[in-house]
mmCIF file of C-alpha atoms in Angstrom:
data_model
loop_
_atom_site.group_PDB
_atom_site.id
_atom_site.type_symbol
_atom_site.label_atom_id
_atom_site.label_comp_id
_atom_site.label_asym_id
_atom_site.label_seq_id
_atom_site.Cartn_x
_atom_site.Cartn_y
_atom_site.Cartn_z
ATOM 1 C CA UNK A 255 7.233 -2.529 -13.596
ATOM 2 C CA UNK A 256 10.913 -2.897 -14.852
ATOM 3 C CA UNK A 257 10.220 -0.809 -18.260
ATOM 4 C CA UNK A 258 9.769 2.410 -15.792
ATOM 5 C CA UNK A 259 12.369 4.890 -16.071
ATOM 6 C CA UNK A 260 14.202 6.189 -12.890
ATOM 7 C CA UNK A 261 12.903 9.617 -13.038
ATOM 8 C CA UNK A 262 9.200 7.677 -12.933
ATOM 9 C CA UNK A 263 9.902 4.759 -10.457
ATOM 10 C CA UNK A 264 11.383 7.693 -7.913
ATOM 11 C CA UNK A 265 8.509 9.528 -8.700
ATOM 12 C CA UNK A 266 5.934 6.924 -7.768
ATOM 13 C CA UNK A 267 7.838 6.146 -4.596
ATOM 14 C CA UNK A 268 7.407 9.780 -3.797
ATOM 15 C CA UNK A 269 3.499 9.680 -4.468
ATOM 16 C CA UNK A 270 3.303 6.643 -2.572
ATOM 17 C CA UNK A 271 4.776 9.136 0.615
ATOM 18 C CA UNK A 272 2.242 11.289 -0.128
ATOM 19 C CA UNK A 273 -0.798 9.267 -0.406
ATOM 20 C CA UNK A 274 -0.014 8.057 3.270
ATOM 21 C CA UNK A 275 0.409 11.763 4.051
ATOM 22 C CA UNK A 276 -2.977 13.242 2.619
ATOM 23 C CA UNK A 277 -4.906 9.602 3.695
ATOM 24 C CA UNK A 278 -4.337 9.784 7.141
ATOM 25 C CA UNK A 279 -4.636 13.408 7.544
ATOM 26 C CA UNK A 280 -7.943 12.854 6.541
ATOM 27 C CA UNK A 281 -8.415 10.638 9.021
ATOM 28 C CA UNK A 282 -8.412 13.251 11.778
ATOM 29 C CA UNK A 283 -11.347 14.462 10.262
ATOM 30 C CA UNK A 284 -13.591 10.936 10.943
ATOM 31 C CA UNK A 285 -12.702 11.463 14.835
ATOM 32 C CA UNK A 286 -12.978 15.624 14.977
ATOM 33 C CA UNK A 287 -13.788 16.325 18.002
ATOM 34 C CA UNK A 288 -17.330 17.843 18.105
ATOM 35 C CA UNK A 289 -17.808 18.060 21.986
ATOM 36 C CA UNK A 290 -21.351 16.955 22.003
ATOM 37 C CA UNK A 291 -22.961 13.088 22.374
ATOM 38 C CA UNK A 292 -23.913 10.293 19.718
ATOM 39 C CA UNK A 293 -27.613 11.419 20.578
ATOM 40 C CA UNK A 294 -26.953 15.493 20.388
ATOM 41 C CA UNK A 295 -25.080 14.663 16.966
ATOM 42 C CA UNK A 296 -28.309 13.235 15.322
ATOM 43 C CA UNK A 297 -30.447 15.686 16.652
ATOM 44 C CA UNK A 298 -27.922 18.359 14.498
ATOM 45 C CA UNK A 299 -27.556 16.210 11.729
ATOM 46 C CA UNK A 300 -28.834 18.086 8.307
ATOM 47 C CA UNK A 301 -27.667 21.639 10.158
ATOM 48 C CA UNK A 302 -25.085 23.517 7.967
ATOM 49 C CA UNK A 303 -22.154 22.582 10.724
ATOM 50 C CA UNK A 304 -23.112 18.370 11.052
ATOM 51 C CA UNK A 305 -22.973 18.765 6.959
ATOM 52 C CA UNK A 306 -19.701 20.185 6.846
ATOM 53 C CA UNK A 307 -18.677 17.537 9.327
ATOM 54 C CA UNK A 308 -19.593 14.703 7.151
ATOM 55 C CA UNK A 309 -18.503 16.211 3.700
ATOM 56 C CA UNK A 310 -14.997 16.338 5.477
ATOM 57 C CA UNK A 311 -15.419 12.687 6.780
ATOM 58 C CA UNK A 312 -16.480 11.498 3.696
ATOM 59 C CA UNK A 313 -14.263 13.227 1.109
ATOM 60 C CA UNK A 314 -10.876 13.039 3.367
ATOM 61 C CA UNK A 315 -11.464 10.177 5.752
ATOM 62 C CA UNK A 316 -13.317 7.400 5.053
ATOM 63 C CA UNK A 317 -12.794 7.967 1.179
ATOM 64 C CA UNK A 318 -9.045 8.061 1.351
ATOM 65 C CA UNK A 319 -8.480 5.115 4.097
ATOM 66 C CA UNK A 320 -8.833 2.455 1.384
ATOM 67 C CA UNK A 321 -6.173 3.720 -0.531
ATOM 68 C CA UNK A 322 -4.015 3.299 2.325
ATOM 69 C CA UNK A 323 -5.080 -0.621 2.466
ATOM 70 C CA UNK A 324 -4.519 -0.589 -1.637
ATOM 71 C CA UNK A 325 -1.183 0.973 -0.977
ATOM 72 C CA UNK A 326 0.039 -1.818 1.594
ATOM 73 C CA UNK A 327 -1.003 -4.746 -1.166
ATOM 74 C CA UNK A 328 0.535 -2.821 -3.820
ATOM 75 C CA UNK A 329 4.017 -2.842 -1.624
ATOM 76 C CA UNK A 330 3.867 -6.196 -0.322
ATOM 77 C CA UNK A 331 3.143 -7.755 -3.670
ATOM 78 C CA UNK A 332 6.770 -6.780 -4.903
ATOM 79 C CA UNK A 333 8.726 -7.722 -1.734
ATOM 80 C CA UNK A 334 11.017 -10.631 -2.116
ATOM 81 C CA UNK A 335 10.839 -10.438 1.658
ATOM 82 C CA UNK A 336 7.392 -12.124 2.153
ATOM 83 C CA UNK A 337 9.329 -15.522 0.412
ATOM 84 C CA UNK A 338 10.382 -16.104 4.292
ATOM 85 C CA UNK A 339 7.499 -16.373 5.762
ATOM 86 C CA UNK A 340 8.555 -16.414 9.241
ATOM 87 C CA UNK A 341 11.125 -13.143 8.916
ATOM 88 C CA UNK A 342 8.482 -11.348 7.375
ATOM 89 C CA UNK A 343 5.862 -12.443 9.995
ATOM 90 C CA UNK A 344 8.142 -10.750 12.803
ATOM 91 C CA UNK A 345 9.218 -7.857 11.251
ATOM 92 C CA UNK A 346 5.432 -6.858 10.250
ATOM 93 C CA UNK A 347 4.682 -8.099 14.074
ATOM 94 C CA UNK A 348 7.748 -5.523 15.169
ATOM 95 C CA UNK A 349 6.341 -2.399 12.850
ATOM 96 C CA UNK A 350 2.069 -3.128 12.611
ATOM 97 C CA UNK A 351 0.858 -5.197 15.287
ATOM 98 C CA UNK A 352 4.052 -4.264 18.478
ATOM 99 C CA UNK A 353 2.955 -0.359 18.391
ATOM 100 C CA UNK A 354 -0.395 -1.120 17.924
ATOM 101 C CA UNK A 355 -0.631 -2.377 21.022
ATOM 102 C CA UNK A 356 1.716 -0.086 22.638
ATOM 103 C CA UNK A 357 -0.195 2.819 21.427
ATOM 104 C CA UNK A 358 -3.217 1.344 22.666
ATOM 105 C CA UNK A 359 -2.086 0.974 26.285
ATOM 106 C CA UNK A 360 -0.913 4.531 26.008
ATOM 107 C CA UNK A 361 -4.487 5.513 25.300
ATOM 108 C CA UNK A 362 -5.728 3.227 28.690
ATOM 109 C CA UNK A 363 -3.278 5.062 30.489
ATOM 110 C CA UNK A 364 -3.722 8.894 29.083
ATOM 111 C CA UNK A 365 -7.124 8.666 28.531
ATOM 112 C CA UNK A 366 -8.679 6.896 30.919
ATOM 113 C CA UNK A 367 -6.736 8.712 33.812
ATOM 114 C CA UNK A 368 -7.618 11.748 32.651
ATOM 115 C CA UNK A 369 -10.765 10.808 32.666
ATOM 116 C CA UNK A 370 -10.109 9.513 36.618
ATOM 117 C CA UNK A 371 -8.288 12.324 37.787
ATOM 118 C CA UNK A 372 -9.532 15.386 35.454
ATOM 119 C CA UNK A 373 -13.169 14.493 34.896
ATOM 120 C CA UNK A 374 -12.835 14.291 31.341
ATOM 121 C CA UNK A 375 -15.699 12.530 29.744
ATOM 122 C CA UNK A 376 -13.966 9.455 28.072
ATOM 123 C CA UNK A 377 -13.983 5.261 28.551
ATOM 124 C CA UNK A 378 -12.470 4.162 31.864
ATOM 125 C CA UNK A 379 -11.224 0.450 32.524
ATOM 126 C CA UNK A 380 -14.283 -1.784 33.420
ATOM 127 C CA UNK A 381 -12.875 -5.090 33.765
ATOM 128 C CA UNK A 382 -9.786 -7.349 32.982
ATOM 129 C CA UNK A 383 -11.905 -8.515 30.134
ATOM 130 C CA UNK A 384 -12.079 -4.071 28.425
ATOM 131 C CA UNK A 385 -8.284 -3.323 28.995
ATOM 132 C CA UNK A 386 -7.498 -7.117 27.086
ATOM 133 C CA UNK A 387 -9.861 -6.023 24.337
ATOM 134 C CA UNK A 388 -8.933 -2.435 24.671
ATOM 135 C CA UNK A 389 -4.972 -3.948 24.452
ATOM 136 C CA UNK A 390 -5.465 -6.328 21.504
ATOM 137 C CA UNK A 391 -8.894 -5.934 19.390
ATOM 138 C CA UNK A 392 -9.694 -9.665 20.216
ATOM 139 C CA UNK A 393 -13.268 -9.663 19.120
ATOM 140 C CA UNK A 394 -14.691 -5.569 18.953
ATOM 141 C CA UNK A 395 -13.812 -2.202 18.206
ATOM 142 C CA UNK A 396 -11.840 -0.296 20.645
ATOM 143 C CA UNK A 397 -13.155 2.259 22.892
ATOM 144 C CA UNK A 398 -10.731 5.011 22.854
ATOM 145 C CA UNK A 399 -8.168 4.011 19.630
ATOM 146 C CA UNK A 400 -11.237 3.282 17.267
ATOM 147 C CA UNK A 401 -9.194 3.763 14.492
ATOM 148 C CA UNK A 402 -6.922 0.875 15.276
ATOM 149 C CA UNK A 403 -8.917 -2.182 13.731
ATOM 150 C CA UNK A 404 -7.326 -1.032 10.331
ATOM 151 C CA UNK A 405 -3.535 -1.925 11.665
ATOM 152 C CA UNK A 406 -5.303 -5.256 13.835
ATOM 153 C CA UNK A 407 -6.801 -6.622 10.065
ATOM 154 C CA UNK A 408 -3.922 -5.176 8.513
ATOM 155 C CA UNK A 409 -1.350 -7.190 10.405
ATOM 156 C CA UNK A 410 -3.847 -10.251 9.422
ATOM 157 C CA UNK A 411 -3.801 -9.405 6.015
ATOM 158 C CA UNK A 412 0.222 -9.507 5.960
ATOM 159 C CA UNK A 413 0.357 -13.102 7.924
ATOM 160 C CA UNK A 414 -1.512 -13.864 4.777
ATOM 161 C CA UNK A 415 0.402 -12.089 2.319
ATOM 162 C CA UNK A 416 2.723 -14.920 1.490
ATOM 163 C CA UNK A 417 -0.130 -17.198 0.090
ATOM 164 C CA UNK A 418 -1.616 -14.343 -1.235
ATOM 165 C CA UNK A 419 1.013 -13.179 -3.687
ATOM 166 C CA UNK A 420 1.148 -16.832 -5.000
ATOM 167 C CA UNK A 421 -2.375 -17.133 -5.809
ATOM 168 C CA UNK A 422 -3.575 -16.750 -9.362
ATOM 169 C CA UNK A 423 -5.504 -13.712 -10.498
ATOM 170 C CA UNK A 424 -8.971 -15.646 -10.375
ATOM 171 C CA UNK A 425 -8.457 -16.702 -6.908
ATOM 172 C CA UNK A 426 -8.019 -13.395 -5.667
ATOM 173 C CA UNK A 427 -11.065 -11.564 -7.397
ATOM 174 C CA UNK A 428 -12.998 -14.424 -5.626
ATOM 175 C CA UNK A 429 -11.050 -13.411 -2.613
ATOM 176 C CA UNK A 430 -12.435 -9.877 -3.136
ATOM 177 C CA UNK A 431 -15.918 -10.723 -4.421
ATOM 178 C CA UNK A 432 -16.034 -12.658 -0.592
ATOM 179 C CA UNK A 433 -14.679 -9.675 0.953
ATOM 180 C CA UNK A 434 -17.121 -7.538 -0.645
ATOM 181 C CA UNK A 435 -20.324 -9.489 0.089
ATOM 182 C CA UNK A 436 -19.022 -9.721 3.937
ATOM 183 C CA UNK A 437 -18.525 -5.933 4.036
ATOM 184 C CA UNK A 438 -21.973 -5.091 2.771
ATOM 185 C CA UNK A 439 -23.611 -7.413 4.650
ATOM 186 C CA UNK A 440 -21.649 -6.855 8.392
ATOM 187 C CA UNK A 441 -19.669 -9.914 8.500
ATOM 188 C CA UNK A 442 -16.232 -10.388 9.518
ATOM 189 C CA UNK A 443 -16.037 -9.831 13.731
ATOM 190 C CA UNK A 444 -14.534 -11.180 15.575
ATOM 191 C CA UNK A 445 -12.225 -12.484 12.744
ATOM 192 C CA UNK A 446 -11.232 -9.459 10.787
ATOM 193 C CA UNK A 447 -12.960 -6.247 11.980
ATOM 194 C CA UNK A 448 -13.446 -4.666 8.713
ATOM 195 C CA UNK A 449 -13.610 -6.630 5.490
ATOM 196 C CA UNK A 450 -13.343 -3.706 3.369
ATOM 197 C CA UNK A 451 -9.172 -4.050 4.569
ATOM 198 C CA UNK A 452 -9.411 -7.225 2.932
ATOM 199 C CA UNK A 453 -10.989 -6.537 -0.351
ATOM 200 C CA UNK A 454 -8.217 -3.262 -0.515
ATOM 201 C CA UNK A 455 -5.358 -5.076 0.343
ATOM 202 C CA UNK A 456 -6.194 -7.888 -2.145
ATOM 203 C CA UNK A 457 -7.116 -5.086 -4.545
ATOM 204 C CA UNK A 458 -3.455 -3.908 -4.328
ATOM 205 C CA UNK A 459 -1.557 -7.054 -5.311
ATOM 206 C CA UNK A 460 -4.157 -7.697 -8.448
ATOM 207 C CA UNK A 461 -3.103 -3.549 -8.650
ATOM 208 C CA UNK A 462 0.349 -4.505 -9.282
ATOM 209 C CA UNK A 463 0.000 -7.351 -11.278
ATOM 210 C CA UNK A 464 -1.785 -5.328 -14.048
ATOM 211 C CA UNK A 465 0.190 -2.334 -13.670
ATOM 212 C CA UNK A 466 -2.733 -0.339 -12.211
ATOM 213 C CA UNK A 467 -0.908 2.163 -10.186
ATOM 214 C CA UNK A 468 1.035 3.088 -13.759
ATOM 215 C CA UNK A 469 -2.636 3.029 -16.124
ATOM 216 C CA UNK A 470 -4.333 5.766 -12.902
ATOM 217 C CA UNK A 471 -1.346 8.003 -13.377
ATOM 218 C CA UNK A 472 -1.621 8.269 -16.501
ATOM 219 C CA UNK A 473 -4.931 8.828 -17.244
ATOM 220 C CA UNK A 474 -5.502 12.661 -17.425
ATOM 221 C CA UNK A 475 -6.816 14.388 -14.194
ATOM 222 C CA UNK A 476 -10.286 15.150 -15.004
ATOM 223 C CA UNK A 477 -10.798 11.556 -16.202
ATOM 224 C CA UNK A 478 -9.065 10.095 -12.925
ATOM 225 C CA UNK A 479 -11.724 12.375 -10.491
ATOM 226 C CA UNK A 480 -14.821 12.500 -12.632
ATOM 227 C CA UNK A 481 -16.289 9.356 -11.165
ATOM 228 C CA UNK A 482 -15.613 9.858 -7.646
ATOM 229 C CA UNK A 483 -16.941 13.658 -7.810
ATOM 230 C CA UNK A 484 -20.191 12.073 -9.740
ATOM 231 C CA UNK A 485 -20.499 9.228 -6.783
ATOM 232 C CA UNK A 486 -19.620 11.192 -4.151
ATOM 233 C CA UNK A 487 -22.517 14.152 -4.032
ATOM 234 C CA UNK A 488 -25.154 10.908 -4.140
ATOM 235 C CA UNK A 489 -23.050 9.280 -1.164
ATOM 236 C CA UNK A 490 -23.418 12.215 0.822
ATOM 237 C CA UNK A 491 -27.165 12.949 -0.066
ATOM 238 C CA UNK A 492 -28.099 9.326 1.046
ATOM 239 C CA UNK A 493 -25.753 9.754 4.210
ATOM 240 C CA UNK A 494 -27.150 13.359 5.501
ATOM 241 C CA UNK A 495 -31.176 13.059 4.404
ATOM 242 C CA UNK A 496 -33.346 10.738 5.473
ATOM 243 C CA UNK A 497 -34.794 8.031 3.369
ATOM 244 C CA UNK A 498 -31.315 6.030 2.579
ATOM 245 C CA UNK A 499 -31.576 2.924 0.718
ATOM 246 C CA UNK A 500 -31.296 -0.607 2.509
ATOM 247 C CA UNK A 501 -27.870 -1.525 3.898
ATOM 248 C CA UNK A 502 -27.085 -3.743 0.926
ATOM 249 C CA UNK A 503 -27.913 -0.824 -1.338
ATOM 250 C CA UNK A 504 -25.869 1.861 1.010
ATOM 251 C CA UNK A 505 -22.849 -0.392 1.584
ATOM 252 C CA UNK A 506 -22.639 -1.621 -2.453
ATOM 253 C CA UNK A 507 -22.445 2.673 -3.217
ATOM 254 C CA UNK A 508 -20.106 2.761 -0.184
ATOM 255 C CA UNK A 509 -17.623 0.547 -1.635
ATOM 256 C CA UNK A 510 -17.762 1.686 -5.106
ATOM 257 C CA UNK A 511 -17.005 5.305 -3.847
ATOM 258 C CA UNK A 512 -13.925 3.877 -2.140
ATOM 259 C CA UNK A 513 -12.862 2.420 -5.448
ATOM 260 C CA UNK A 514 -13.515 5.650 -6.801
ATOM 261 C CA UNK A 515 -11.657 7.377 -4.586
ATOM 262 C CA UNK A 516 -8.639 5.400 -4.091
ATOM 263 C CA UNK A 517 -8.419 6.037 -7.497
ATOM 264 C CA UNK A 518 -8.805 9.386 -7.721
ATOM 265 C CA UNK A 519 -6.385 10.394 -4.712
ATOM 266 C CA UNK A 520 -3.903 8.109 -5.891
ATOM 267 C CA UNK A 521 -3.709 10.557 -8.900
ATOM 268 C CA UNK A 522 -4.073 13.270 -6.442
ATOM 269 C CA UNK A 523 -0.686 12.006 -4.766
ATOM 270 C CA UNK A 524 0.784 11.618 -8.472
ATOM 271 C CA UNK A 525 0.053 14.929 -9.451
ATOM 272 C CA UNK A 526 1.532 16.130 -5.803
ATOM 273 C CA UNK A 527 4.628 14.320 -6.321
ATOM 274 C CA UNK A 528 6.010 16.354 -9.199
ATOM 275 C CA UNK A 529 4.825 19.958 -7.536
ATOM 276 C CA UNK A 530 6.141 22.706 -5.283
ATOM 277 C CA UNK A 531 4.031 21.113 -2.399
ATOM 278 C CA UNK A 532 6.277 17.544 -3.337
ATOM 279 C CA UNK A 533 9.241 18.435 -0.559
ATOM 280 C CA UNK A 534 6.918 19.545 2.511
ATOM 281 C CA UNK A 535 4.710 16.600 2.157
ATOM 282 C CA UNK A 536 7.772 13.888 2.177
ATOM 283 C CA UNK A 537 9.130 15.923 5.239
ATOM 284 C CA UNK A 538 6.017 15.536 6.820
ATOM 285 C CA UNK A 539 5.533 11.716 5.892
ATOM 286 C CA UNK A 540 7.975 10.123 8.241
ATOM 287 C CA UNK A 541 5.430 11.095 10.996
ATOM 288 C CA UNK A 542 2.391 9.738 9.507
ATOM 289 C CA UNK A 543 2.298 6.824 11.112
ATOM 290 C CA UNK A 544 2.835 7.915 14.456
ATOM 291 C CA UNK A 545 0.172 10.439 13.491
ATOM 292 C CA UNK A 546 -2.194 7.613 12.788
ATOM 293 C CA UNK A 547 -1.764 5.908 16.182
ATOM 294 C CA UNK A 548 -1.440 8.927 18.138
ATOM 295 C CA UNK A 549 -4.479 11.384 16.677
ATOM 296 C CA UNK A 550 -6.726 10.165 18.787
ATOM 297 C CA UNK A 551 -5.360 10.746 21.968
ATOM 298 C CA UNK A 552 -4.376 14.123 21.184
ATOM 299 C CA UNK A 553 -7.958 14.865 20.197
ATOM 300 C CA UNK A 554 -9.551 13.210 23.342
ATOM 301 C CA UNK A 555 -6.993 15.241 25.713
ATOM 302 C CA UNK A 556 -6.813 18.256 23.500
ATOM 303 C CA UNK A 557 -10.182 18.375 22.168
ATOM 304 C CA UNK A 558 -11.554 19.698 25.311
ATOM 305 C CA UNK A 559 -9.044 22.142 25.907
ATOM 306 C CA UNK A 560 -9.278 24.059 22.028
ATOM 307 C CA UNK A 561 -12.963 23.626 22.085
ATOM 308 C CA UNK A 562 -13.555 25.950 25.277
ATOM 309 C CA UNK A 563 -12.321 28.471 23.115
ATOM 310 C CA UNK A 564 -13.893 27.628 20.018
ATOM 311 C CA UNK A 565 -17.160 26.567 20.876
ATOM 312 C CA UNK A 566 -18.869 22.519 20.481
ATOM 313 C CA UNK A 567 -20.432 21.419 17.202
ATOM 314 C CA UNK A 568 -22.938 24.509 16.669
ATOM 315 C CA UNK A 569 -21.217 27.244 18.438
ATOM 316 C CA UNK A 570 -20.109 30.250 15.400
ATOM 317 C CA UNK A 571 -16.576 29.539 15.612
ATOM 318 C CA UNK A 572 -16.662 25.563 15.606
ATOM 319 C CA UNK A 573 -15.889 25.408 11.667
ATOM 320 C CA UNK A 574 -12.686 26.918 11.717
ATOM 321 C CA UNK A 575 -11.709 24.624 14.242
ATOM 322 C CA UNK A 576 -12.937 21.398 12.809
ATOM 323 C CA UNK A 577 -11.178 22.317 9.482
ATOM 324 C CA UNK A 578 -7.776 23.052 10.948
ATOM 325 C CA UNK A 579 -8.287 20.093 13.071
ATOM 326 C CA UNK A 580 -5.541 17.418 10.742
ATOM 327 C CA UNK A 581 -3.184 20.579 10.965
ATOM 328 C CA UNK A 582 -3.002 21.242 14.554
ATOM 329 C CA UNK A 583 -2.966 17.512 15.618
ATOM 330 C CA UNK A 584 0.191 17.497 12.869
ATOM 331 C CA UNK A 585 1.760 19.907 14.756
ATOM 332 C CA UNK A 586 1.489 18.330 17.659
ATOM 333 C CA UNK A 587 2.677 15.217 16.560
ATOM 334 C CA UNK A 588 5.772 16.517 14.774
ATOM 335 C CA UNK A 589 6.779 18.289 17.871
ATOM 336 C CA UNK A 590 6.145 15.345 19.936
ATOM 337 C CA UNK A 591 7.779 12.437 17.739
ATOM 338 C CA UNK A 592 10.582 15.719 16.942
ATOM 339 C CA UNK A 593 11.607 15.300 20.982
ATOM 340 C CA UNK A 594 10.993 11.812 21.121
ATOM 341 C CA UNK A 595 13.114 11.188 18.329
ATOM 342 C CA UNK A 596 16.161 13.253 19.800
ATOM 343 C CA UNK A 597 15.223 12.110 23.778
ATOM 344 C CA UNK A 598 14.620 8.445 23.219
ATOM 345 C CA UNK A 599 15.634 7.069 19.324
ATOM 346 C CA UNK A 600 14.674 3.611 19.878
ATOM 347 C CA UNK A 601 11.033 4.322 21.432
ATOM 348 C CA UNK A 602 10.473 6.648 18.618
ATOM 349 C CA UNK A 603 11.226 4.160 15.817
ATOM 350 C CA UNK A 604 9.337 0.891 17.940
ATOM 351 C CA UNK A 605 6.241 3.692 18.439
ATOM 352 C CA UNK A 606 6.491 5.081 14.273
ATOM 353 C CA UNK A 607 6.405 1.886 13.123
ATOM 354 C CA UNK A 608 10.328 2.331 12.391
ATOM 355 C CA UNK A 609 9.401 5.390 10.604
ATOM 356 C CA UNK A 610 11.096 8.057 12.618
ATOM 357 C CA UNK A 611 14.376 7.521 11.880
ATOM 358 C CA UNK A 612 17.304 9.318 10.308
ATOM 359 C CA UNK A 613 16.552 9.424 6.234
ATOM 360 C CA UNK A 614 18.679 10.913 3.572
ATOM 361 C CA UNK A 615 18.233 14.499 1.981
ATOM 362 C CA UNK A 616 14.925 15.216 -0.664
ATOM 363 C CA UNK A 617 16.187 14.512 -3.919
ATOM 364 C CA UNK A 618 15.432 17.931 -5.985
ATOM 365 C CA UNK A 619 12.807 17.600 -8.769
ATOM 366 C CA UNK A 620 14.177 16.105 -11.850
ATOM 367 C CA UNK A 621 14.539 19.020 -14.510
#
């Protein structure tokens, strides 16, 4: 890492910004809302719409997440910081696991009393037993924040990060080869949620080690996003026909697409960093966090509202509004964490993850 000239180590921090910018937009796209029931959605599935919705999950959701994961590795495995394991314990407790719960009781509250005083169709509190699970992600998925498992396993994954980094390189492709099996095969609840988190994160300090992130970018582009636009038409075909392969088989493709396609939008982000689109995506990444915590109670609340004048999953004008879906929910979340930021500083930092907070001026592309 140390032979990288400034110009290159600035510009890999910026693509780093970026890749957390275009992954969790993505996101938004594996919880559109489609106004219509589990049951209703199969009964569309194969229709030109439910297609379109699962090319979009597929290609910007659950593709990019694992790059995210990579990403974390990657940044952990050069921090001097994880040497105290305590400090670095609490200060990944005060930015990972503190808003994840705080975001989660914010979805009890908004959700679930809209859902008790406005009738809107969404999880309400059961028992002492749902709000603890709802609060902490004990032992299941969420209800209403399902995409919070990934910052529960993550915060795991960085209690373990100090062993981790000191392990040999053998030790952690076994670590990965047991995180793989465990993902195609279901295992992992109610210890860590989704093993996939494990075998990414893990992925990213090996990443480091060999100078990965350096070797993707630069490969040329074609070479970087051939194998992830070969794997990812077959993906799709087994996920929107019937006649899929066994679970083993499905998950083992699954999981090589996500290598594939961390790959491919980490070069993506690399190619973004050094173009006209570079300075809106930084401005935009300070709020990708609390986009990631907050996009799903914006879509439960606002779903319902945009989609009585667009239509459910099926009506003429529901495409439009599941592709602009990432960008409205962005705009709502900039405007939110914007106020936020200027009402209450100190709620907006402990809710971004210490994200939204005052940062220094885009440095201008390097001639």
């Amino acid at each position: 890492m140390s032979n990288l000239i400034p110009a290159d180590r600035a510009r890999r921090s910026d693509a780093i910004a970026i890749a957390r910018v275009i992954c969790i937009l993505g996101v938004v796209y594996v919880h559109a809302w489609t106004g219509i029931n589990g049951a209703q959605l199969e009964t569309l599935r194969g229709t030109p719409q439910e297609s379109l919705r699962w090319v979009l999950m597929e290609i910007f959701g659950r593709s990019a997440v694992p790059l995210l994961g990579l990403i974390s590795g990657w940044l952990v495995s050069g921090s001097s910081r994880t040497l105290d394991w305590g400090r670095h314990v609490a200060r990944k407790a005060r930015t990972i696991l503190l808003p994840m719960i705080l975001w989660n009781a914010l979805a009890i509250l908004l959700v679930s009393g809209a859902a008790r005083l406005a009738h809107l169709a969404a999880p309400t509190p059961q028992s002492l037993g749902w709000l603890f699970q709802e609060l902490f992600i004990v032992s299941r998925n969420p209800d209403i924040n399902v995409q919070m498992p990934f910052l529960r396993d993550l915060f795991l994954c960085m209690v373990a990060a100090p062993l981790l980094v000191r392990l040999p390189n053998w030790t952690l492709l076994l670590i990965m080869a047991a995180a793989l099996v465990a993902q195609v095969m279901g295992i992992g609840p109610p210890v860590i949620m989704r093993a996939s988190i494990v075998f990414f994160f893990t992925l990213g300090i090996l990443a480091r080690r060999v100078g990965l992130a350096e070797r993707t970018a630069a490969l040329p582009f074609p070479v970087a996003v051939i194998p992830f636009a070969l794997l990812m038409p077959i993906q799709l075909s087994w996920s929107l026909h019937a006649g899929a392969p066994s679970s083993a088989g499905a998950g083992l493709l699954d999981m090589t697409v996500r290598v594939a396609a961390a790959l491919c939008f980490w070069r993506v982000s690399w190619a973004l960093a050094h173009s006209p689109a570079r300075g809106t995506l930084l401005r935009i990444e300070p709020f990708a966090f609390f986009l990631f915590c907050a996009h799903l109670i914006l879509i439960w609340l606002g779903g319902p509202v945009l989609g009585a004048m667009f239509g459910v999953l099926g009506s003429p004008l529901y495409p439009l509004y599941l592709i602009v879906q990432p960008v409205l929910v962005l705009i709502a979340v900039v405007l939110i964490g914007t106020g936020l930021g200027r009402a209450a500083p100190p709620l907006a930092r402990l809710l971004s993850g210490g994200r939204l907070s005052p940062s220094p001026k885009i440095k201008p592309l390097p001639a």
